[in-house]
JSON list of C-alpha atoms in Angstrom, two decimals:
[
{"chain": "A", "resi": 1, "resn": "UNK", "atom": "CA", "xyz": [-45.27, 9.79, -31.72]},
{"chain": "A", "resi": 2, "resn": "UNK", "atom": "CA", "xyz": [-48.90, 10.15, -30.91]},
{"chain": "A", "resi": 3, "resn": "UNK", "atom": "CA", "xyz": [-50.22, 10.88, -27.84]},
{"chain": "A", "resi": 4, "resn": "UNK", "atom": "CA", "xyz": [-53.46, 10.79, -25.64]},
{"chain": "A", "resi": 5, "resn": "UNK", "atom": "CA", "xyz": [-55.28, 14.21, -27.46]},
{"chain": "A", "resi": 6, "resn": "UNK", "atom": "CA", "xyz": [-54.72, 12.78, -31.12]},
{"chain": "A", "resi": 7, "resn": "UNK", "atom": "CA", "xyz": [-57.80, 11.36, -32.79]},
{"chain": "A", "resi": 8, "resn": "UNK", "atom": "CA", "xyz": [-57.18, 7.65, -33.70]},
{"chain": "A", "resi": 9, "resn": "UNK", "atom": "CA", "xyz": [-57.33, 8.18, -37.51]},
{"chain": "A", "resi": 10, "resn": "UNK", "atom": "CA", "xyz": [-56.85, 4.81, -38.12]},
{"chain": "A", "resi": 11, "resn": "UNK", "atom": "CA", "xyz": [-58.96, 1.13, -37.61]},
{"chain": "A", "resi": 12, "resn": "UNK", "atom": "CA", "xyz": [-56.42, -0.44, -35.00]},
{"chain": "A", "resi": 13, "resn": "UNK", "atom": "CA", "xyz": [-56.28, -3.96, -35.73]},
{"chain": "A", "resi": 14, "resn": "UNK", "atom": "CA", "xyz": [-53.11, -5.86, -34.92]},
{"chain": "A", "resi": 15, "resn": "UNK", "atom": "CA", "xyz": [-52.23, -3.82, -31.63]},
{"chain": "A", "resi": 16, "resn": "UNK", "atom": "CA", "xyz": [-48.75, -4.62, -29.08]},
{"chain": "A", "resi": 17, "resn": "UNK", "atom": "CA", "xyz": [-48.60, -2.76, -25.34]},
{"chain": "A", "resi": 18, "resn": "UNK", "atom": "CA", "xyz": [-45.55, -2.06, -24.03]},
{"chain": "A", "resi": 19, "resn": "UNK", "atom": "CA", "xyz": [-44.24, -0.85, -20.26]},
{"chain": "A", "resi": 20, "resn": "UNK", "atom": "CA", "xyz": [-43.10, -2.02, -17.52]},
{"chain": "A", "resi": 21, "resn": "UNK", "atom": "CA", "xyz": [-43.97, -5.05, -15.35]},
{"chain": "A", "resi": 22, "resn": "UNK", "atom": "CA", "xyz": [-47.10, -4.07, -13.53]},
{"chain": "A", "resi": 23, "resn": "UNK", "atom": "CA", "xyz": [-48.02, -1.02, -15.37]},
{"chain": "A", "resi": 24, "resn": "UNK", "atom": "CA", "xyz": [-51.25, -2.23, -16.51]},
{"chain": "A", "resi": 25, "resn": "UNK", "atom": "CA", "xyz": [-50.61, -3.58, -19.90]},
{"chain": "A", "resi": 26, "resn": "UNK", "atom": "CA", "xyz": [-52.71, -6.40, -20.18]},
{"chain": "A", "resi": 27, "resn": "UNK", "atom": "CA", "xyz": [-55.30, -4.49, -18.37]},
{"chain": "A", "resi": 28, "resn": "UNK", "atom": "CA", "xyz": [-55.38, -1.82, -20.92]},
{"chain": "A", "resi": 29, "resn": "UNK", "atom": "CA", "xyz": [-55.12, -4.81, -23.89]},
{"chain": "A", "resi": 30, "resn": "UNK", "atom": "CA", "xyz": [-58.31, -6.14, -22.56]},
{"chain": "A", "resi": 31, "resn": "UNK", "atom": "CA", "xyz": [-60.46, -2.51, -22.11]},
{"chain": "A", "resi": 32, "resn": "UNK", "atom": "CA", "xyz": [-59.24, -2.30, -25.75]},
{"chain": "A", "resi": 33, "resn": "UNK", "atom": "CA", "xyz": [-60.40, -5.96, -26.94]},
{"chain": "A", "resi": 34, "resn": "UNK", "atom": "CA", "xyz": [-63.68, -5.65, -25.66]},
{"chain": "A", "resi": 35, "resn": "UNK", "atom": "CA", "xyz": [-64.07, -1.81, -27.42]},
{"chain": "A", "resi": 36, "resn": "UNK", "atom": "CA", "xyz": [-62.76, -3.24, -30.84]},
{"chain": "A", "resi": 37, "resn": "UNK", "atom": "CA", "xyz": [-63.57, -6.77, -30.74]},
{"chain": "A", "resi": 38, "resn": "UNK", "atom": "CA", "xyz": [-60.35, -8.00, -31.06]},
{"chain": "A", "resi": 39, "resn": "UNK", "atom": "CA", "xyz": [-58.80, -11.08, -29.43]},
{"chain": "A", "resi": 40, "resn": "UNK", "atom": "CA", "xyz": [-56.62, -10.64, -26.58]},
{"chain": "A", "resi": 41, "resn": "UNK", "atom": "CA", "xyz": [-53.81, -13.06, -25.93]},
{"chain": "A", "resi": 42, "resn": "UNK", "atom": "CA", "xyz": [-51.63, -12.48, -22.92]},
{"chain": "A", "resi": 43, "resn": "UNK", "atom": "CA", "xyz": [-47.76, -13.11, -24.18]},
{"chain": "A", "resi": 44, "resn": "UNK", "atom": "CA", "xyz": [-47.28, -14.48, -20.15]},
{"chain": "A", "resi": 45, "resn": "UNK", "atom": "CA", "xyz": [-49.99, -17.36, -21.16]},
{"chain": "A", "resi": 46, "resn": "UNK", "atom": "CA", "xyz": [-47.64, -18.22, -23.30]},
{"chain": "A", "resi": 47, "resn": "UNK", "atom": "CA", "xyz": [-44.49, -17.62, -22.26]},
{"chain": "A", "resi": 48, "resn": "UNK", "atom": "CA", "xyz": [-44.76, -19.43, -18.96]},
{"chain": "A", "resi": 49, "resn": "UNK", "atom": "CA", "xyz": [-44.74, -23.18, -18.60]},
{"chain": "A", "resi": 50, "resn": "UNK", "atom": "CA", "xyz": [-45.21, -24.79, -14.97]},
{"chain": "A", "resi": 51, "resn": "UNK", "atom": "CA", "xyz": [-42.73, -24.21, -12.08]},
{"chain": "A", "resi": 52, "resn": "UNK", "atom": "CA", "xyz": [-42.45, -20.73, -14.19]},
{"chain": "A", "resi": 53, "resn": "UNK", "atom": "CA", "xyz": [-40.68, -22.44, -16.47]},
{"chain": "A", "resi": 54, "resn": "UNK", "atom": "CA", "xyz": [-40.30, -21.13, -20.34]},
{"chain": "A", "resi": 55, "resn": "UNK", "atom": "CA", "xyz": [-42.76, -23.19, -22.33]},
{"chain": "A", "resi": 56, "resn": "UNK", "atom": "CA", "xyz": [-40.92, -24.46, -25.74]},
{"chain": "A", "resi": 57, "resn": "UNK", "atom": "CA", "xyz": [-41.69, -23.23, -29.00]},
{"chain": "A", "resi": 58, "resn": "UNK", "atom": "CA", "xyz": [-42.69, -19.70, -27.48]},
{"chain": "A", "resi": 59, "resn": "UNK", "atom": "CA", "xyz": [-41.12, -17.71, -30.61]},
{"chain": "A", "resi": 60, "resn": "UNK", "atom": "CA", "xyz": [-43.36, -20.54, -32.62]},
{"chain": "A", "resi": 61, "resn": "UNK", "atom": "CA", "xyz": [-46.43, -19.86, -30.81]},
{"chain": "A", "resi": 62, "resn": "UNK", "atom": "CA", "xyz": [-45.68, -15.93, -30.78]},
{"chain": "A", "resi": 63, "resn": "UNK", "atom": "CA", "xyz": [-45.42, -16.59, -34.88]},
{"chain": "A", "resi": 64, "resn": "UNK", "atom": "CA", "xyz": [-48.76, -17.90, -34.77]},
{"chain": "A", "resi": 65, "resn": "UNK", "atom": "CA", "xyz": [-50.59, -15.13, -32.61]},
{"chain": "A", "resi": 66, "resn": "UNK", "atom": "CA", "xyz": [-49.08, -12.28, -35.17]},
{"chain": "A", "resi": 67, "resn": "UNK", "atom": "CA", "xyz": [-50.17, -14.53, -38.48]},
{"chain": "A", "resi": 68, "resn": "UNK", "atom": "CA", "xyz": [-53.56, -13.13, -37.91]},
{"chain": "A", "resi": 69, "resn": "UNK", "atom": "CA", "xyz": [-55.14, -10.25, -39.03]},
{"chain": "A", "resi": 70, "resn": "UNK", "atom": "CA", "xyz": [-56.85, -8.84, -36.10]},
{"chain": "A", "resi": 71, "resn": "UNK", "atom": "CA", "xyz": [-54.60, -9.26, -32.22]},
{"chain": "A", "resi": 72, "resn": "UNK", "atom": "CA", "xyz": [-53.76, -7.66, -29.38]},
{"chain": "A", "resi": 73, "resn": "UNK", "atom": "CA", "xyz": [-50.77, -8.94, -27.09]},
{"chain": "A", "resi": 74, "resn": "UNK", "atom": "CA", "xyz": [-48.84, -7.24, -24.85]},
{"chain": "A", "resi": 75, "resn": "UNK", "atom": "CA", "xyz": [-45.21, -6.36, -26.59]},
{"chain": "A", "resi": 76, "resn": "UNK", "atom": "CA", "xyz": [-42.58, -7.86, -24.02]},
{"chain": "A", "resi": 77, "resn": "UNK", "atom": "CA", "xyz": [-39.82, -10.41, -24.25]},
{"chain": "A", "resi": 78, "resn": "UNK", "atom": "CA", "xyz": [-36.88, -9.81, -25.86]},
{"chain": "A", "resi": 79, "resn": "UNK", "atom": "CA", "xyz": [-37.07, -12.24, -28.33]},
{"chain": "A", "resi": 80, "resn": "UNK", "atom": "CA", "xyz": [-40.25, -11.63, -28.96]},
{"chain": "A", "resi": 81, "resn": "UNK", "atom": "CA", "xyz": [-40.55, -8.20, -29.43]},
{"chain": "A", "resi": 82, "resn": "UNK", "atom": "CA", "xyz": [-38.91, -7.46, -32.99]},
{"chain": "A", "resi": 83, "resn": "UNK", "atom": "CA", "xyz": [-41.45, -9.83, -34.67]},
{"chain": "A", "resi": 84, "resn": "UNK", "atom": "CA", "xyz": [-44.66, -8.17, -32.68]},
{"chain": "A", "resi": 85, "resn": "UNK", "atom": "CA", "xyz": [-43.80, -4.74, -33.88]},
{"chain": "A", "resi": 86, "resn": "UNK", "atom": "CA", "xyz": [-43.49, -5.67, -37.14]},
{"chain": "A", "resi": 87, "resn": "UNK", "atom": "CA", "xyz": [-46.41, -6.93, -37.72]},
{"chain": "A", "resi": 88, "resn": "UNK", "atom": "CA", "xyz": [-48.58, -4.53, -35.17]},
{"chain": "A", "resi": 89, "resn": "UNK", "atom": "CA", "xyz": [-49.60, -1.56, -36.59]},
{"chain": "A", "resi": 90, "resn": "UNK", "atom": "CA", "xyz": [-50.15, 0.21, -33.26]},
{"chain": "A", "resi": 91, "resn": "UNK", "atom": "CA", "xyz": [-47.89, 0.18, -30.46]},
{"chain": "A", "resi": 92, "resn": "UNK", "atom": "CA", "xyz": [-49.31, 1.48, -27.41]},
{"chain": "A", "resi": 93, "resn": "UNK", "atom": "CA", "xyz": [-47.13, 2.76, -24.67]},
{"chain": "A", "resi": 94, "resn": "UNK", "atom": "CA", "xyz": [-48.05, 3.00, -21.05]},
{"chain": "A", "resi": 95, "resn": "UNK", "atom": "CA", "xyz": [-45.14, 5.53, -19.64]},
{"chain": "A", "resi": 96, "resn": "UNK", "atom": "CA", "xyz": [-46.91, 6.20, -16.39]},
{"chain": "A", "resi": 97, "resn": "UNK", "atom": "CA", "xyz": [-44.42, 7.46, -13.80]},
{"chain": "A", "resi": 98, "resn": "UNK", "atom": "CA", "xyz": [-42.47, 5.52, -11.65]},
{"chain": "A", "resi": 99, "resn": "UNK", "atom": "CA", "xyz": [-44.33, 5.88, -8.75]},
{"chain": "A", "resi": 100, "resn": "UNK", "atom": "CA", "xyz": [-47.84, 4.79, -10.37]},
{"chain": "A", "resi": 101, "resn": "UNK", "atom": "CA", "xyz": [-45.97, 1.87, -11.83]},
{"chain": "A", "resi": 102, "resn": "UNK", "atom": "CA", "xyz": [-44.34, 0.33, -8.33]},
{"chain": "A", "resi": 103, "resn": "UNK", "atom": "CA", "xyz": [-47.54, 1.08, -6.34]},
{"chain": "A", "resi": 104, "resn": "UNK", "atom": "CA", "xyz": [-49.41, -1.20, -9.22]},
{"chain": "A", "resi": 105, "resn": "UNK", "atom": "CA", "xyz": [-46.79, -3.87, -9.37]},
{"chain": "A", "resi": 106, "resn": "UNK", "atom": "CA", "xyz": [-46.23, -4.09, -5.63]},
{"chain": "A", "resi": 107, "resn": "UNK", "atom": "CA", "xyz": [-50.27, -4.18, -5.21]},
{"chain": "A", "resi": 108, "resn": "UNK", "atom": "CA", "xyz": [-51.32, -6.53, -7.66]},
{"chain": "A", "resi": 109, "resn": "UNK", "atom": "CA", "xyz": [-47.88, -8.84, -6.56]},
{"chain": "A", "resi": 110, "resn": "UNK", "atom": "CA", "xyz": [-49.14, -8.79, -3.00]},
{"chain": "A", "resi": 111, "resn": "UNK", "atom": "CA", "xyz": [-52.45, -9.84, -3.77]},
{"chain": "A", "resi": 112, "resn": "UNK", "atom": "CA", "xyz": [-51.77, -12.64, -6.10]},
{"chain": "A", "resi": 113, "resn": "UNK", "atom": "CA", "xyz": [-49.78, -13.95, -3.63]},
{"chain": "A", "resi": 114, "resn": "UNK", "atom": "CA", "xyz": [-52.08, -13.50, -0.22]},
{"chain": "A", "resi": 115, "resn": "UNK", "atom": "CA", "xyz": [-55.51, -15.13, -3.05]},
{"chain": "A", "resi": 116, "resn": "UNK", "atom": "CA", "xyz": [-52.66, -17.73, -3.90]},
{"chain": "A", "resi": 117, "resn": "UNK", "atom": "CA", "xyz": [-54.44, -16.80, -7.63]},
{"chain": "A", "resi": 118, "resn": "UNK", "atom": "CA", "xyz": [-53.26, -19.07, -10.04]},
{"chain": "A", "resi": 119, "resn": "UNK", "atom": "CA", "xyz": [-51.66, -16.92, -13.01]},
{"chain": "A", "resi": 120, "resn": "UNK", "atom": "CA", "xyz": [-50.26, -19.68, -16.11]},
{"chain": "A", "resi": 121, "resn": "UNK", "atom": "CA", "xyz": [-50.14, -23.14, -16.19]},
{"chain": "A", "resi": 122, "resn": "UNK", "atom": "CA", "xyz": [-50.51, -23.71, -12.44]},
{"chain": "A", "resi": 123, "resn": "UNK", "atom": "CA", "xyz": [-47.88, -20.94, -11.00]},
{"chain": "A", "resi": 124, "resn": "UNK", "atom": "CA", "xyz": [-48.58, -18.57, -8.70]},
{"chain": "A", "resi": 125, "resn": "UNK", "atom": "CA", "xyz": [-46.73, -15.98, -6.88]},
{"chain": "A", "resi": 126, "resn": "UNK", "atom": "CA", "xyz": [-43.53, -16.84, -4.96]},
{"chain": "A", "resi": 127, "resn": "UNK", "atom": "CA", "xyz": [-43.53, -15.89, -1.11]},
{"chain": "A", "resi": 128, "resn": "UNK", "atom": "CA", "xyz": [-43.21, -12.26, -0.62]},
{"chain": "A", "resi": 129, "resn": "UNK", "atom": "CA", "xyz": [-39.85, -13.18, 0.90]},
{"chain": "A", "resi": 130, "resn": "UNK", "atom": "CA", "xyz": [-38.37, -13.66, -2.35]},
{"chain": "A", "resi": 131, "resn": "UNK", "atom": "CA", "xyz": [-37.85, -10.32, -3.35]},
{"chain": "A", "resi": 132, "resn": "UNK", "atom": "CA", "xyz": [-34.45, -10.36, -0.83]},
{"chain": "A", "resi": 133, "resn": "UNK", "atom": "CA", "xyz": [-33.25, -13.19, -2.32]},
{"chain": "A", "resi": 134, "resn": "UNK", "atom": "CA", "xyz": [-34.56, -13.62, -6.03]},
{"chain": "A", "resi": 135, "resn": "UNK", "atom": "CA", "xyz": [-32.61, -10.71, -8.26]},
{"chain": "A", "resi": 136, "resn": "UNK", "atom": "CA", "xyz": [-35.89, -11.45, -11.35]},
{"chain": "A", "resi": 137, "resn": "UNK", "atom": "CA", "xyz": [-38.63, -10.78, -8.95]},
{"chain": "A", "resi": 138, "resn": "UNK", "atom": "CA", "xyz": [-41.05, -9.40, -10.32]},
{"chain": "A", "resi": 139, "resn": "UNK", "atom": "CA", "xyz": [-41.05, -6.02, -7.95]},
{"chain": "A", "resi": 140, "resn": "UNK", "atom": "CA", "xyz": [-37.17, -6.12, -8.42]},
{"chain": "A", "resi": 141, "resn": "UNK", "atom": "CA", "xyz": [-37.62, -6.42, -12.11]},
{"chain": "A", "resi": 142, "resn": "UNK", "atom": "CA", "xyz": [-39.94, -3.49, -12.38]},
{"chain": "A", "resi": 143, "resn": "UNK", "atom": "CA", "xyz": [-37.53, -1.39, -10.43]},
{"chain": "A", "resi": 144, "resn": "UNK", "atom": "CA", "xyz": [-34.57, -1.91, -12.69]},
{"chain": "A", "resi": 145, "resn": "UNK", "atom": "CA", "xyz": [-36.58, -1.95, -15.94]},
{"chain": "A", "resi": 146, "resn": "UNK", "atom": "CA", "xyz": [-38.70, 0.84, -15.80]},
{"chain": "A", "resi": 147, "resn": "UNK", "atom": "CA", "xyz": [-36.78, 2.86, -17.63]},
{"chain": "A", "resi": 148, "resn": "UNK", "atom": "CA", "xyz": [-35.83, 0.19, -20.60]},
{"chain": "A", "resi": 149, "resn": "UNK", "atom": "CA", "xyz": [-38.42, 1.51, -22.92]},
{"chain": "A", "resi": 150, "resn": "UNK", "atom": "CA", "xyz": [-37.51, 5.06, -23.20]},
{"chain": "A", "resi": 151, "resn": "UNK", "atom": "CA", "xyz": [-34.90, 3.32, -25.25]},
{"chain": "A", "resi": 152, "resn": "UNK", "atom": "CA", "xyz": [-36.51, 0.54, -26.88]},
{"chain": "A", "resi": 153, "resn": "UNK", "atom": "CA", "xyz": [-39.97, 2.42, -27.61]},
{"chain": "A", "resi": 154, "resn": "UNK", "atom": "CA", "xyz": [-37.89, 4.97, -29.97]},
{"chain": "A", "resi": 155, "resn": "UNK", "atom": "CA", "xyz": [-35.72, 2.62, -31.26]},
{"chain": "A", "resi": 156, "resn": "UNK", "atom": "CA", "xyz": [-39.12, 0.44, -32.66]},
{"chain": "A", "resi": 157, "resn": "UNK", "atom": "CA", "xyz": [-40.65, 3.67, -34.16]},
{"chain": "A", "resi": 158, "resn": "UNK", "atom": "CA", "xyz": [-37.71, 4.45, -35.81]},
{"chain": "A", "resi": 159, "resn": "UNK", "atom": "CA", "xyz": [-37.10, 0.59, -37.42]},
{"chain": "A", "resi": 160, "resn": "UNK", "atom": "CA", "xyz": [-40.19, 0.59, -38.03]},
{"chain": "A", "resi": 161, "resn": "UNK", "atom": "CA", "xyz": [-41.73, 3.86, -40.41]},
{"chain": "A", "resi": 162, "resn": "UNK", "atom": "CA", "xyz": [-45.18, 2.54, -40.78]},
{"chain": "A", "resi": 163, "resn": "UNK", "atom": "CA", "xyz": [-45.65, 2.45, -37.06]},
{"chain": "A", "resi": 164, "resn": "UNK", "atom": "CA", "xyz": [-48.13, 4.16, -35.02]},
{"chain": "A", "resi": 165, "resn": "UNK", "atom": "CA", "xyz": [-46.86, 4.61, -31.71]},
{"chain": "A", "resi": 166, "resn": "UNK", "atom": "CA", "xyz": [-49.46, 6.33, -28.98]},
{"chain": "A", "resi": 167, "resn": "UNK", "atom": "CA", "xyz": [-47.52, 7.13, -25.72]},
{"chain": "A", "resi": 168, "resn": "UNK", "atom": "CA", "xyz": [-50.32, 7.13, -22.53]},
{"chain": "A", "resi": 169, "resn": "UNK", "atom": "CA", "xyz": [-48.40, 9.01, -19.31]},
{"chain": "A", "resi": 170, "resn": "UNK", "atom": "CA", "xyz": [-51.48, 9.09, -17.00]},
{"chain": "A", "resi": 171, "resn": "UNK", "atom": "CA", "xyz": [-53.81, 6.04, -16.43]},
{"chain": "A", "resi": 172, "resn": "UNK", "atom": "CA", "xyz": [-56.39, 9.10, -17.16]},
{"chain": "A", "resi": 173, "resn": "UNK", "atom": "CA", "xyz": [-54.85, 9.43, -20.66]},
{"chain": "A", "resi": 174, "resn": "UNK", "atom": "CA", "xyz": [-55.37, 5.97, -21.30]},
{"chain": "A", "resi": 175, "resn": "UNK", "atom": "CA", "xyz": [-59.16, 5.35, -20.46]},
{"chain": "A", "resi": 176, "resn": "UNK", "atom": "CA", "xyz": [-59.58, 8.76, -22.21]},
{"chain": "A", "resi": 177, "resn": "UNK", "atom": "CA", "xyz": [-57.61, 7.04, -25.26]},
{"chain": "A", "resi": 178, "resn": "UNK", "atom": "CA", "xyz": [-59.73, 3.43, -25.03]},
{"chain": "A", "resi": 179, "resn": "UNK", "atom": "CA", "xyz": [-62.53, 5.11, -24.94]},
{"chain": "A", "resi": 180, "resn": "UNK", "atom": "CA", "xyz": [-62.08, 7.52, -28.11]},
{"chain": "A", "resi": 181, "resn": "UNK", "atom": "CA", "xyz": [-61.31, 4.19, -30.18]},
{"chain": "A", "resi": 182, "resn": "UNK", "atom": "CA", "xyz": [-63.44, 3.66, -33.25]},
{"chain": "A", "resi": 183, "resn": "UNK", "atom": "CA", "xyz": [-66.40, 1.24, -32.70]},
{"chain": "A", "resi": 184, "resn": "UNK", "atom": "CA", "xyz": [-66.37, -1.67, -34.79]}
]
């Protein structure tokens, strides 16, 4: 496993970013796009339908993303994570600590829902309320996930040889990553 002080060796093309709700994947995904001209497509765009409802033929449209030769998506959903990784040939993981992660998620979830910013297909964020009464809110979610990919991370690597996998712990570590990325 790589981490934030190894040189990127390699011409990242087809690139997957896991962690936890809220960590700052598809944050990261973009900084990256724009430094290696590569197309970003959020996974949530399409993933999420209207009334947050799963959009059919999201393994089909996940298919399609990965056929080309040059992506960046962020590597969640169970069913669509096995396919991702084996076609990325960079995984990068955000493992920022716990308390980084559910100061982002509970900010950005906050202000989504105070703008009333529309996120896919017309949804926005449920009342603030919900996190009492909804066990897959999102804040709730990150809570009892953030852990998940100190198992699945490893697992991936090891499944999959050819791999690079670049683990980020600090959001320092990853803008000093992004920004030691070869130019295209």
């Amino acid at each position: 496993m790589l981490s934030a002080q190894d040189p990127v060796t390699w011409n990242p093309a087809r690139i997957a970013v896991a962690g936890v709700s809220g960590v700052g994947k598809t944050t990261l995904a973009r900084s990256m796009a724009a430094a290696l001209d590569i197309p970003h497509t959020e996974l949530d765009s399409l993933f999420h339908g209207p009334n947050w409802e799963p959009l059919p033929g999201f393994e089909g449209s996940v298919a399609k993303l990965i056929a080309g030769p040059r992506w960046i998506t962020e590597w969640q959903y169970s069913s669509a994570r096995d396919p991702i990784v084996a076609r990325a040939d960079t995984l990068v993981w955000l493992d920022f600590p716990s308390r980084i992660t559910m100061w982002r998620v509970i900010r950005r979830t906050v202000l989504r829902r105070v703008r009333r910013e529309e996120l896919w297909n017309g949804n926005i964020e449920p009342s603030l309320g919900t996190i009492w009464s909804d066990p897959e809110h999102i804040i709730r979610w990150a809570w009892g996930t953030r852990k998940n990919y100190r198992v699945l991370v490893p697992e991936s690597a090891q499944r999959h040889p050819g791999l690079r996998v670049v683990r980020l712990r600090t959001p320092r570590e990853a803008r000093r990553w992004v920004a030691a990325l070869p130019r295209s």
